[in-house]
Short mmCIF file of N, CA and C in Angstrom, two decimals:
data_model
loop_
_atom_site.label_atom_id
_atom_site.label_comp_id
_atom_site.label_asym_id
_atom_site.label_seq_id
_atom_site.Cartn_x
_atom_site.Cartn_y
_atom_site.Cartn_z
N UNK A 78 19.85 53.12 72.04
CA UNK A 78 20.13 51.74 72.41
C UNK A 78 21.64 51.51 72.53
N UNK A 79 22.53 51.94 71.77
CA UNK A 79 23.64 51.93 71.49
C UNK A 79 24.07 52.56 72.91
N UNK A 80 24.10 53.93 72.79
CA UNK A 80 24.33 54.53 74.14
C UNK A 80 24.14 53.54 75.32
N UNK A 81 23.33 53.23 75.68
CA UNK A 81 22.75 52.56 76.59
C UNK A 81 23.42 51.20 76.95
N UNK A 82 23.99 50.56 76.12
CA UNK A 82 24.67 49.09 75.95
C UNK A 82 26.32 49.94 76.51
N UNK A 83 26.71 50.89 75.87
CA UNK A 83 27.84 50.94 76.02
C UNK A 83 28.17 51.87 77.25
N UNK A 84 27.21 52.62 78.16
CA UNK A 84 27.01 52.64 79.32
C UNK A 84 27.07 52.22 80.19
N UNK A 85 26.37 51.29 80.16
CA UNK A 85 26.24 49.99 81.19
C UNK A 85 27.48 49.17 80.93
N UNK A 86 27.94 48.82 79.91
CA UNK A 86 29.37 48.29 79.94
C UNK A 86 30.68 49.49 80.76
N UNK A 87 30.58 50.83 80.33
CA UNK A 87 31.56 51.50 80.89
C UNK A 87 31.21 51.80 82.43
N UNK A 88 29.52 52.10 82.70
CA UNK A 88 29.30 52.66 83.76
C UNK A 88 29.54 51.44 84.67
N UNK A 89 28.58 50.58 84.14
CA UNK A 89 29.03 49.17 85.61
C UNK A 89 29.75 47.82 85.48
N UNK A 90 30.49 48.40 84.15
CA UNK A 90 31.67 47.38 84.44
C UNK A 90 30.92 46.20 84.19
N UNK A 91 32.01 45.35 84.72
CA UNK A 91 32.10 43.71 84.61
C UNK A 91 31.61 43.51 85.99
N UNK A 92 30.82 44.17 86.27
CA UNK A 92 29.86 44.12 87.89
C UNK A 92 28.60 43.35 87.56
N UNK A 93 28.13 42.60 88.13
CA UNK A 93 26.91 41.64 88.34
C UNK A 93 25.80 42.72 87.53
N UNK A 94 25.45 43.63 88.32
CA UNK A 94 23.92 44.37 87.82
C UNK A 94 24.03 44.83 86.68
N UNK A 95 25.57 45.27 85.71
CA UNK A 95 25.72 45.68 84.67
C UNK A 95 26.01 44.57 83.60
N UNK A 96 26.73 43.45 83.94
CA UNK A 96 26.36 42.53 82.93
C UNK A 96 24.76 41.84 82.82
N UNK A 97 24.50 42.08 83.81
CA UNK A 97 22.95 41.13 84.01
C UNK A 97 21.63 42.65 83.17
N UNK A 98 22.24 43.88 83.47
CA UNK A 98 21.29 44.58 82.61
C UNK A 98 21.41 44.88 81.20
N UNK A 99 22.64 44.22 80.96
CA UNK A 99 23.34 44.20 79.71
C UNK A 99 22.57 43.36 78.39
N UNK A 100 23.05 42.47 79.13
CA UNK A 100 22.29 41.31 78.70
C UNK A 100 20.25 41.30 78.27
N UNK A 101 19.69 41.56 79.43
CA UNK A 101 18.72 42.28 79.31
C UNK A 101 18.17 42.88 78.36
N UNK A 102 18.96 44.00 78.34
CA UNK A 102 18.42 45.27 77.29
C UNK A 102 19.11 44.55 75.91
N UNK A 103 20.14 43.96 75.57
CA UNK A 103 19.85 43.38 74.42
C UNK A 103 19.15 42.46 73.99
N UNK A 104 18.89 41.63 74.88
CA UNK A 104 17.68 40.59 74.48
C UNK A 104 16.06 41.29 74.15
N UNK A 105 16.09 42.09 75.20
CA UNK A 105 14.98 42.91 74.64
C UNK A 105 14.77 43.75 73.56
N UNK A 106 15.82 44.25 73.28
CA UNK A 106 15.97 44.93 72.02
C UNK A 106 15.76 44.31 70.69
N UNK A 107 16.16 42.87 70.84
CA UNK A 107 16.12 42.17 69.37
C UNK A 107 15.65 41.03 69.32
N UNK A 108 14.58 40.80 70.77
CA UNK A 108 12.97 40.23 70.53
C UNK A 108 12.29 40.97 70.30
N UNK A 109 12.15 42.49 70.58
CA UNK A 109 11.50 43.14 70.34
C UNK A 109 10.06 42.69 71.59
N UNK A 110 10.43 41.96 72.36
CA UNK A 110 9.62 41.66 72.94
C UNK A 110 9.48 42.91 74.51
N UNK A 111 8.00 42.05 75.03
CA UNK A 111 7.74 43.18 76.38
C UNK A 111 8.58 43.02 77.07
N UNK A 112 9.40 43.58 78.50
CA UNK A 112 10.51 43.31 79.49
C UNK A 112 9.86 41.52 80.24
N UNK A 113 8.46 42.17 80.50
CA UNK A 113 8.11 40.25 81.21
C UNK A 113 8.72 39.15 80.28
N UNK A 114 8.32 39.36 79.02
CA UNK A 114 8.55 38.33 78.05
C UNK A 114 10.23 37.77 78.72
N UNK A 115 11.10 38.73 78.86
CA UNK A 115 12.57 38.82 78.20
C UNK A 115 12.78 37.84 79.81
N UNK A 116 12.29 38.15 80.96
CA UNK A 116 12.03 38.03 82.08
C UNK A 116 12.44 36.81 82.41
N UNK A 117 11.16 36.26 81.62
CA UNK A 117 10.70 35.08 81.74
C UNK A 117 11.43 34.03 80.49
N UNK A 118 12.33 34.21 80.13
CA UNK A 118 13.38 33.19 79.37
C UNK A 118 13.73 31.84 79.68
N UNK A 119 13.94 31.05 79.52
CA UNK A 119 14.56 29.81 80.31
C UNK A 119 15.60 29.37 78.71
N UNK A 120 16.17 28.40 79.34
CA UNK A 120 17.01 28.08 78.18
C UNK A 120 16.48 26.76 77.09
N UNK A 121 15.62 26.37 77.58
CA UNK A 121 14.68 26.05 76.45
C UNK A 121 13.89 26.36 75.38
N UNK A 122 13.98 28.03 75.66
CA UNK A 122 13.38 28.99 74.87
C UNK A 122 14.36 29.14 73.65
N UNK A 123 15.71 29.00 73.95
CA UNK A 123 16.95 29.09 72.59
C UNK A 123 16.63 27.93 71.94
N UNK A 124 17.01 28.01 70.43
CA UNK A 124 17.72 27.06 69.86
C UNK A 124 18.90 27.32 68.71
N UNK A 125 19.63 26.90 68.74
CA UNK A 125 20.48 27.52 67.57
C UNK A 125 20.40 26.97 66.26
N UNK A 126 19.86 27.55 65.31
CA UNK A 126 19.98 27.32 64.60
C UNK A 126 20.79 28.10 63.14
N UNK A 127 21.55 27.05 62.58
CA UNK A 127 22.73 27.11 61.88
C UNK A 127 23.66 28.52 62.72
N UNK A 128 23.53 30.23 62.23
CA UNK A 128 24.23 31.06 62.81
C UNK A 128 23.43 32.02 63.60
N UNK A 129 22.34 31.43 63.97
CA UNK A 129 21.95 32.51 65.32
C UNK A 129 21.07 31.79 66.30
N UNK A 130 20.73 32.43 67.01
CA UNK A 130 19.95 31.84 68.27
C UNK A 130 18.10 31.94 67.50
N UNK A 131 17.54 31.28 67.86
CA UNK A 131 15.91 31.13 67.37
C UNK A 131 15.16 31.33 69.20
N UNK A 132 14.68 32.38 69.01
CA UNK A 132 14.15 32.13 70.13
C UNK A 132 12.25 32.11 69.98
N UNK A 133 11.45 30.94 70.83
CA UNK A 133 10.50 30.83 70.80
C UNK A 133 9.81 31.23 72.39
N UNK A 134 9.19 31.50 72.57
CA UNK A 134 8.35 31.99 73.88
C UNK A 134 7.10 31.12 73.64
N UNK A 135 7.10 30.75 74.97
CA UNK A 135 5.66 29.42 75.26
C UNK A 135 3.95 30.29 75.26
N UNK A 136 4.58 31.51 76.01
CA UNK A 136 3.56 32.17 75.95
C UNK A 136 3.88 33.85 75.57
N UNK A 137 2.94 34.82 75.42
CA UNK A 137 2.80 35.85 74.98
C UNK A 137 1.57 36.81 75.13
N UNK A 138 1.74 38.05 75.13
CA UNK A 138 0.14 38.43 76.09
C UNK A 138 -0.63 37.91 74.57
N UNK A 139 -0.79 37.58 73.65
CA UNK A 139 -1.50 37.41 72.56
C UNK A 139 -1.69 36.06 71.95
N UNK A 140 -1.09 35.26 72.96
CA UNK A 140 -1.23 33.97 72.94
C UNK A 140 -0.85 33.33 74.14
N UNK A 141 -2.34 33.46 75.32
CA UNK A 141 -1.78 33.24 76.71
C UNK A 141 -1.54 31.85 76.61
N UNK A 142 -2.02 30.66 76.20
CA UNK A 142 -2.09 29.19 76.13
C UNK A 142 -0.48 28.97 75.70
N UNK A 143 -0.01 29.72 74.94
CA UNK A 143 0.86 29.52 74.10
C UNK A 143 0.88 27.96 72.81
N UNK A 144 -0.45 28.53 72.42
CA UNK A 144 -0.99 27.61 70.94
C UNK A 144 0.34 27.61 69.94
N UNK A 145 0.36 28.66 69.76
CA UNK A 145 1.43 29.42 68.37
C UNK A 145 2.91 28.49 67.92
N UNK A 146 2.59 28.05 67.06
CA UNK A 146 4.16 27.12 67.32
C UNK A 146 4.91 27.88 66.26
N UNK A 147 4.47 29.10 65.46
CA UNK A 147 5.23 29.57 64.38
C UNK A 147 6.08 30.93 65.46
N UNK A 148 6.32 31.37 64.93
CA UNK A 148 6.58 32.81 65.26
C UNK A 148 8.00 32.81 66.23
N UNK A 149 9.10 31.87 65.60
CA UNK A 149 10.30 31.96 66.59
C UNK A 149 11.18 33.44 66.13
N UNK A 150 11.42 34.17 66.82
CA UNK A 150 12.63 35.33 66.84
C UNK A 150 14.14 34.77 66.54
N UNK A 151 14.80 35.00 65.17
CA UNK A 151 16.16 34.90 65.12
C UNK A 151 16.92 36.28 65.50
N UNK A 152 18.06 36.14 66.38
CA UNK A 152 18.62 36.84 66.82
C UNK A 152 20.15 36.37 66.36
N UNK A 153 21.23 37.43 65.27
CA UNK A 153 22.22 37.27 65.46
C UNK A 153 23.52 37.64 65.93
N UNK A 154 24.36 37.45 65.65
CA UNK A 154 25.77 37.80 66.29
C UNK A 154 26.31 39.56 65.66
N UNK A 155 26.22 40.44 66.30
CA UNK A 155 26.94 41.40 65.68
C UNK A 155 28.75 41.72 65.62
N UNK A 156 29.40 40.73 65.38
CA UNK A 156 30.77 41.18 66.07
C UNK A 156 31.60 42.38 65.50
N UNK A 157 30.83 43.38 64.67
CA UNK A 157 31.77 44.54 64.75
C UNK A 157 31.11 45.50 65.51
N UNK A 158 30.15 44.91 66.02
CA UNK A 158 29.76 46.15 67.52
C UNK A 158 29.32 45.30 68.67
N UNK A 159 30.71 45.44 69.36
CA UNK A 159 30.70 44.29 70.24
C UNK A 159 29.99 44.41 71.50
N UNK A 160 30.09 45.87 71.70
CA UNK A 160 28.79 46.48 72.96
C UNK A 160 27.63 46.63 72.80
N UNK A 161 27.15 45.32 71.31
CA UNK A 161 25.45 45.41 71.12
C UNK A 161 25.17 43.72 70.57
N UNK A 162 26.33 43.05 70.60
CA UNK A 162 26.71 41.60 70.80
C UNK A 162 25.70 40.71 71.26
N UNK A 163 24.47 39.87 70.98
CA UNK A 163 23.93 39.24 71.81
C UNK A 163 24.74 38.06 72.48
N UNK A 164 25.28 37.39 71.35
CA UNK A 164 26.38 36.21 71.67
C UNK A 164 27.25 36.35 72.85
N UNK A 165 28.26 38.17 72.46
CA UNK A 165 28.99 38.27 73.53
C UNK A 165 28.66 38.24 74.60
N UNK A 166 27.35 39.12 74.92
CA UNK A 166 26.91 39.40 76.05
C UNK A 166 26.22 38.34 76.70
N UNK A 167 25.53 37.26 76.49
CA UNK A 167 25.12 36.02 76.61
C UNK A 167 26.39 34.98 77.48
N UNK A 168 27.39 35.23 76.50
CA UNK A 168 28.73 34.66 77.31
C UNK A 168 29.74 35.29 78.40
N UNK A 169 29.32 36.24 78.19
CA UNK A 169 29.78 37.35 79.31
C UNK A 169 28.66 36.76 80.44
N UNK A 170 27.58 36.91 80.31
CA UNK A 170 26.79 36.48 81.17
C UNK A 170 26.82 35.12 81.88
N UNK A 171 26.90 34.67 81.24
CA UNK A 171 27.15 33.12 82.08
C UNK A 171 28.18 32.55 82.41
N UNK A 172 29.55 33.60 81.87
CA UNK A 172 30.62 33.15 82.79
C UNK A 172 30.62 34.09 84.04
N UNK A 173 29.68 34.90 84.27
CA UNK A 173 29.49 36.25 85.55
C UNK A 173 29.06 35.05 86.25
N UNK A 174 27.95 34.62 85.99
CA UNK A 174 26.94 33.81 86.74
C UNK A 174 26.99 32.27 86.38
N UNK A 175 27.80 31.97 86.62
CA UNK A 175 28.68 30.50 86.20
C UNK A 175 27.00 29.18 86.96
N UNK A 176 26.91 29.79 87.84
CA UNK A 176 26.43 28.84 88.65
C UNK A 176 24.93 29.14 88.74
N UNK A 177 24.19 29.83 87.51
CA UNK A 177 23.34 29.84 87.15
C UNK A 177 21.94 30.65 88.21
N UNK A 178 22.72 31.26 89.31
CA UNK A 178 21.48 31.91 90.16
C UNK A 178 22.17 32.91 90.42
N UNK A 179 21.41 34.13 90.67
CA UNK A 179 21.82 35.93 91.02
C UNK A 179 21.32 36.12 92.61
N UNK A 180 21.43 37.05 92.88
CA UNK A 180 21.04 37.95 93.52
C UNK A 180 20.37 36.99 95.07
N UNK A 181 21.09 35.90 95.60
CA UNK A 181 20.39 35.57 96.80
C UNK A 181 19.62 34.25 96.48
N UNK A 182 19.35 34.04 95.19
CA UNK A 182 18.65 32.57 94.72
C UNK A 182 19.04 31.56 95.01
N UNK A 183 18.26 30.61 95.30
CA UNK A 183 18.95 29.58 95.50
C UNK A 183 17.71 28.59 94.87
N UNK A 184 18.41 27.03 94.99
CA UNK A 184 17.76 25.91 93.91
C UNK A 184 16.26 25.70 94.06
N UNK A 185 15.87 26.16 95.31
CA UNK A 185 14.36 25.81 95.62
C UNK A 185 13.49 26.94 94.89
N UNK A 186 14.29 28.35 94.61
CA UNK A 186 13.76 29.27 93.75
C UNK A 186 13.27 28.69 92.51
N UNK A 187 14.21 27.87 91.60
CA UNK A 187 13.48 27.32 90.70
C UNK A 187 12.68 26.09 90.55
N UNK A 188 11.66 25.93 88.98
CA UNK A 188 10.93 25.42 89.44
C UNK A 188 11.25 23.74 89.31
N UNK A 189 12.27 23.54 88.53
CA UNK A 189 13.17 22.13 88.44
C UNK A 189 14.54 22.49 88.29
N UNK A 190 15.12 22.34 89.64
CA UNK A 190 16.96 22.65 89.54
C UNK A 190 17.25 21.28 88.83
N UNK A 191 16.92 20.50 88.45
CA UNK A 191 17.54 19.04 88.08
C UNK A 191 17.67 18.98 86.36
N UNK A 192 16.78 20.23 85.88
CA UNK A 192 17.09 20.00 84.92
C UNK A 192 17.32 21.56 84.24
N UNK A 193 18.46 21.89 83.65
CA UNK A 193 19.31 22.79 83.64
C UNK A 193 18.22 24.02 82.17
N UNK A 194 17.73 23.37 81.62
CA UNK A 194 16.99 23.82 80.74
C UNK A 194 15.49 24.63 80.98
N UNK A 195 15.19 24.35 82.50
CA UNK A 195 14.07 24.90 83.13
C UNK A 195 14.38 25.74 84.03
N UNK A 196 15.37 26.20 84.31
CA UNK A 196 15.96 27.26 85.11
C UNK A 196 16.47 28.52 84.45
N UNK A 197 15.53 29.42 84.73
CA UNK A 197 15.02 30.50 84.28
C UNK A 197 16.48 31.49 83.97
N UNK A 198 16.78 31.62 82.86
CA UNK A 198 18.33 32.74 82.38
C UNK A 198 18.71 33.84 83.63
N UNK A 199 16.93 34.48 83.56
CA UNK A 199 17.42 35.39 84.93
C UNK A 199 16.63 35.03 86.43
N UNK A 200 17.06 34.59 87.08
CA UNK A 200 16.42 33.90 88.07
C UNK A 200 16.95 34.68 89.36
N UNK A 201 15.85 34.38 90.38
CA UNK A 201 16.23 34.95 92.15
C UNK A 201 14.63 36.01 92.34
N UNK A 202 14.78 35.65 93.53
CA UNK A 202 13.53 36.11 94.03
C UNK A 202 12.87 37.42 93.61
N UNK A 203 13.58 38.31 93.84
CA UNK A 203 12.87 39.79 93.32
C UNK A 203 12.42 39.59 91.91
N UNK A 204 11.69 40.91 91.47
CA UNK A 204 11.25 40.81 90.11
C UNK A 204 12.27 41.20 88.87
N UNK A 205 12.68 40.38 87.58
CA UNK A 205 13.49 40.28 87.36
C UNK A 205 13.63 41.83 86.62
N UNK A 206 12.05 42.00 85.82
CA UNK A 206 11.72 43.55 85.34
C UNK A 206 11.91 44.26 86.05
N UNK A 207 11.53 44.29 87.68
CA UNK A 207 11.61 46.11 88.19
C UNK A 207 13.16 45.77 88.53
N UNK A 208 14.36 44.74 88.26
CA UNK A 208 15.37 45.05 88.82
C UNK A 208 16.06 45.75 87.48
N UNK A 209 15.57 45.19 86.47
CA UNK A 209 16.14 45.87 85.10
C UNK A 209 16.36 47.39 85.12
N UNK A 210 14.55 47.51 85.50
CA UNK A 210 14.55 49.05 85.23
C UNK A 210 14.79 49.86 86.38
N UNK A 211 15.06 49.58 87.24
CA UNK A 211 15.67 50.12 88.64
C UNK A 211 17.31 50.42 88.18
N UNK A 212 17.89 49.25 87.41
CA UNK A 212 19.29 50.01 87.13
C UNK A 212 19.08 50.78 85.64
N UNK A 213 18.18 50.75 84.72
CA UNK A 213 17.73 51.53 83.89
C UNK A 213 17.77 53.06 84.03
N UNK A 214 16.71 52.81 85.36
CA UNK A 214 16.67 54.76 85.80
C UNK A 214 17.78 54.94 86.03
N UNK A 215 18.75 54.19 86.70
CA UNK A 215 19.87 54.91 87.35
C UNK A 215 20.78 55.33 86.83
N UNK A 216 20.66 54.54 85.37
CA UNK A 216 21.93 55.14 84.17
C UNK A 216 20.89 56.21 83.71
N UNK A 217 19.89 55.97 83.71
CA UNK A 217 19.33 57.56 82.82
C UNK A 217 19.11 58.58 83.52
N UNK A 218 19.79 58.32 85.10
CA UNK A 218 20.02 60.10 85.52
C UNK A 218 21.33 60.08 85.72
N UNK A 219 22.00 59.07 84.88
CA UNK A 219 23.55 59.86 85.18
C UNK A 219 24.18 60.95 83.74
N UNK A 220 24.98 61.46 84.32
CA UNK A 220 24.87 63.26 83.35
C UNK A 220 25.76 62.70 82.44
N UNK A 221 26.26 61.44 81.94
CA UNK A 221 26.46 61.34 80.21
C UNK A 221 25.00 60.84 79.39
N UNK A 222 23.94 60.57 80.04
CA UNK A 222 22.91 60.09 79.53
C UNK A 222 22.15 61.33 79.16
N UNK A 223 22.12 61.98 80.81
CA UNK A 223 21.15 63.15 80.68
C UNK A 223 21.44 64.06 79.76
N UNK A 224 22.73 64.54 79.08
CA UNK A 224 23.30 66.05 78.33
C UNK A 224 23.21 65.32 77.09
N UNK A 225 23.14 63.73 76.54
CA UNK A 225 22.51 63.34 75.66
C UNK A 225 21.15 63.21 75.03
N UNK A 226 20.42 63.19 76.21
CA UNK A 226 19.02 63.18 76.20
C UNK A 226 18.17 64.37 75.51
N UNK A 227 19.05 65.89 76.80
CA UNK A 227 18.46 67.39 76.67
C UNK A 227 18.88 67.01 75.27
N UNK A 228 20.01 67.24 74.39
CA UNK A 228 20.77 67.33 72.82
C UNK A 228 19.46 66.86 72.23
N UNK A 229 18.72 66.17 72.22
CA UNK A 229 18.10 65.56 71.31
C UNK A 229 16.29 65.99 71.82
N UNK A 230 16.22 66.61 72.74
CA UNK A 230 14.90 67.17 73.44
C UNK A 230 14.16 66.66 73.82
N UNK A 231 14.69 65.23 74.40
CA UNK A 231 14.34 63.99 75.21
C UNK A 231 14.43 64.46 76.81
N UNK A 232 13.51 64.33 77.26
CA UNK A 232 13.37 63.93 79.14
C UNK A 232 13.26 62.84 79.40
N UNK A 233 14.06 62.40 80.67
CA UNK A 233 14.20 61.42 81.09
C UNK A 233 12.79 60.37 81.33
N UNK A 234 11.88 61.66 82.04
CA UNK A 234 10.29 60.70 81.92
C UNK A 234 9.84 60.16 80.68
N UNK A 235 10.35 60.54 79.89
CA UNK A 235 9.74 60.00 78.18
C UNK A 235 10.10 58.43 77.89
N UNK A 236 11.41 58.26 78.42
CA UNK A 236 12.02 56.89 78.48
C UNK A 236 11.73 56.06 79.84
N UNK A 237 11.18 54.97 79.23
CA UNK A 237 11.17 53.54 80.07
C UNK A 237 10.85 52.10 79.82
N UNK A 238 10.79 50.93 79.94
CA UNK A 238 11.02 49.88 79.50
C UNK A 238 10.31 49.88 78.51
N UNK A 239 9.27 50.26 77.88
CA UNK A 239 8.29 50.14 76.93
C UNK A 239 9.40 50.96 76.23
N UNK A 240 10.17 51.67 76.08
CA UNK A 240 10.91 52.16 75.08
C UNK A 240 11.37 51.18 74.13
N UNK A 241 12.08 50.19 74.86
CA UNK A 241 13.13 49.22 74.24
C UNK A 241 12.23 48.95 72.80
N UNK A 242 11.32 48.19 73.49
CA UNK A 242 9.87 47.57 72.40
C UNK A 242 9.87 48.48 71.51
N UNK A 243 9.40 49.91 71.55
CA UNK A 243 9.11 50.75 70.68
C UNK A 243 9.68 50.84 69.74
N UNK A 244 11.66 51.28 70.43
CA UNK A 244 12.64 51.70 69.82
C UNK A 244 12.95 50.67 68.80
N UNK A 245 13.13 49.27 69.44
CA UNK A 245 13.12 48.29 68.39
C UNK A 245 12.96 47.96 67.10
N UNK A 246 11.55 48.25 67.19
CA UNK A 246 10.56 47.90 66.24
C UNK A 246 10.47 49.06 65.59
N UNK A 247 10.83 50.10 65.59
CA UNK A 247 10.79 51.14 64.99
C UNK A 247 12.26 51.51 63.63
N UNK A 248 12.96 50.54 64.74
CA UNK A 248 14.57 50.74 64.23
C UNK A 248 14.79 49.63 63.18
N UNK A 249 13.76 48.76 63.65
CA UNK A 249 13.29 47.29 62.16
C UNK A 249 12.60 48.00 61.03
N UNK A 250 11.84 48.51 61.12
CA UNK A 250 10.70 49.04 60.30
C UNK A 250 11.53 50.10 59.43
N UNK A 251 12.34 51.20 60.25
CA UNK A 251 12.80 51.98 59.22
C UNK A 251 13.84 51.63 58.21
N UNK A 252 14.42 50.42 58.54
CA UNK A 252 15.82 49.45 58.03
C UNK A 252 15.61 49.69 56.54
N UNK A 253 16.52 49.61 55.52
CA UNK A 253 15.95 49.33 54.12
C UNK A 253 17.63 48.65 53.71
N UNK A 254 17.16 47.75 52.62
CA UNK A 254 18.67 47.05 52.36
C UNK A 254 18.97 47.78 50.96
N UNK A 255 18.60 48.78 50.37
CA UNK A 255 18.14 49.28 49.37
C UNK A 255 19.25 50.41 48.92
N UNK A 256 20.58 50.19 48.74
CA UNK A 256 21.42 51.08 48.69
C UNK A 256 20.98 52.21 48.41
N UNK A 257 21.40 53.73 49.36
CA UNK A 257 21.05 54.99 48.75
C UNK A 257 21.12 55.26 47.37
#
């Protein structure tokens, strides 16, 4: 994950597809949620509370109605690893995209431009997932990814958006606050 954040920061820069996949893969990383979920954000989905962001999702494949009013995700600020930053990258992001649409979007794309809170974080016509993982593959066949990958006896087919989820939740689970 780490790799991957600080990739996309070195590989594509302060370029549109690299802050916008930036952003992305950390949100996904620490919802732990599916790529649609992360997708499908709007800014009504935040709330801040006291020092981090609370994020709630309306719906979920496990609660299609979206009944569930418990289950908000706190997400906080890491600032001594600033290339895994949700905050930073969040603000990096929206001063890229000041004007709140990517890639060709425009106001009729969303589904209320009038009100700033229903206009979707990542918005514009294509799909917001296969654009993720379209620049996904493309950092994972470039040869600082790949000679990292072989090192560890990883192939590139092994990794893909369902990773994030996995890796996540795997990287929660093994956590312990339990000094050696």
């Amino acid at each position: 994950f780490e790799l991957l954040c600080k990739q996309l920061l070195v590989r594509e820069g302060t370029g549109k597809p690299g802050v916008f996949a930036h952003l992305f893969l950390i949100l996904s990383w620490n919802l732990m949620c599916r790529l649609n979920n992360t997708a499908s954000l709007r800014a009504h989905h935040f709330m801040l509370v006291e020092d981090c962001f609370a994020v709630m999702f309306s719906q979920t494949k496990t609660d299609r109605k979206g009944d569930s009013t418990d289950g908000a995700k706190h997400c906080f600020s890491n600032p001594r690893q600033p290339h895994v930053d949700l905050f930073l990258s969040l603000a990096i992001y929206l001063s890229v995209f000041q004007d709140g649409h990517v890639a060709g979007s425009t106001a009729e794309d969303n589904d209320d431009s009038s009100d700033y809170r229903s206009v979707p974080l990542f918005p514009g016509k294509e799909s917001q997932q296969k654009r993720f993982t379209d620049i996904l593959s493309k950092l994972m066949n470039s040869d600082a990814i790949k000679g990292v990958l072989e090192g560890m006896g990883v192939t590139i087919d092994d990794i893909g958006g369902h990773s994030i989820r996995k890796g996540s939740s795997s990287h929660a689970a093994s956590g312990s606050t339990d000094a050696p």
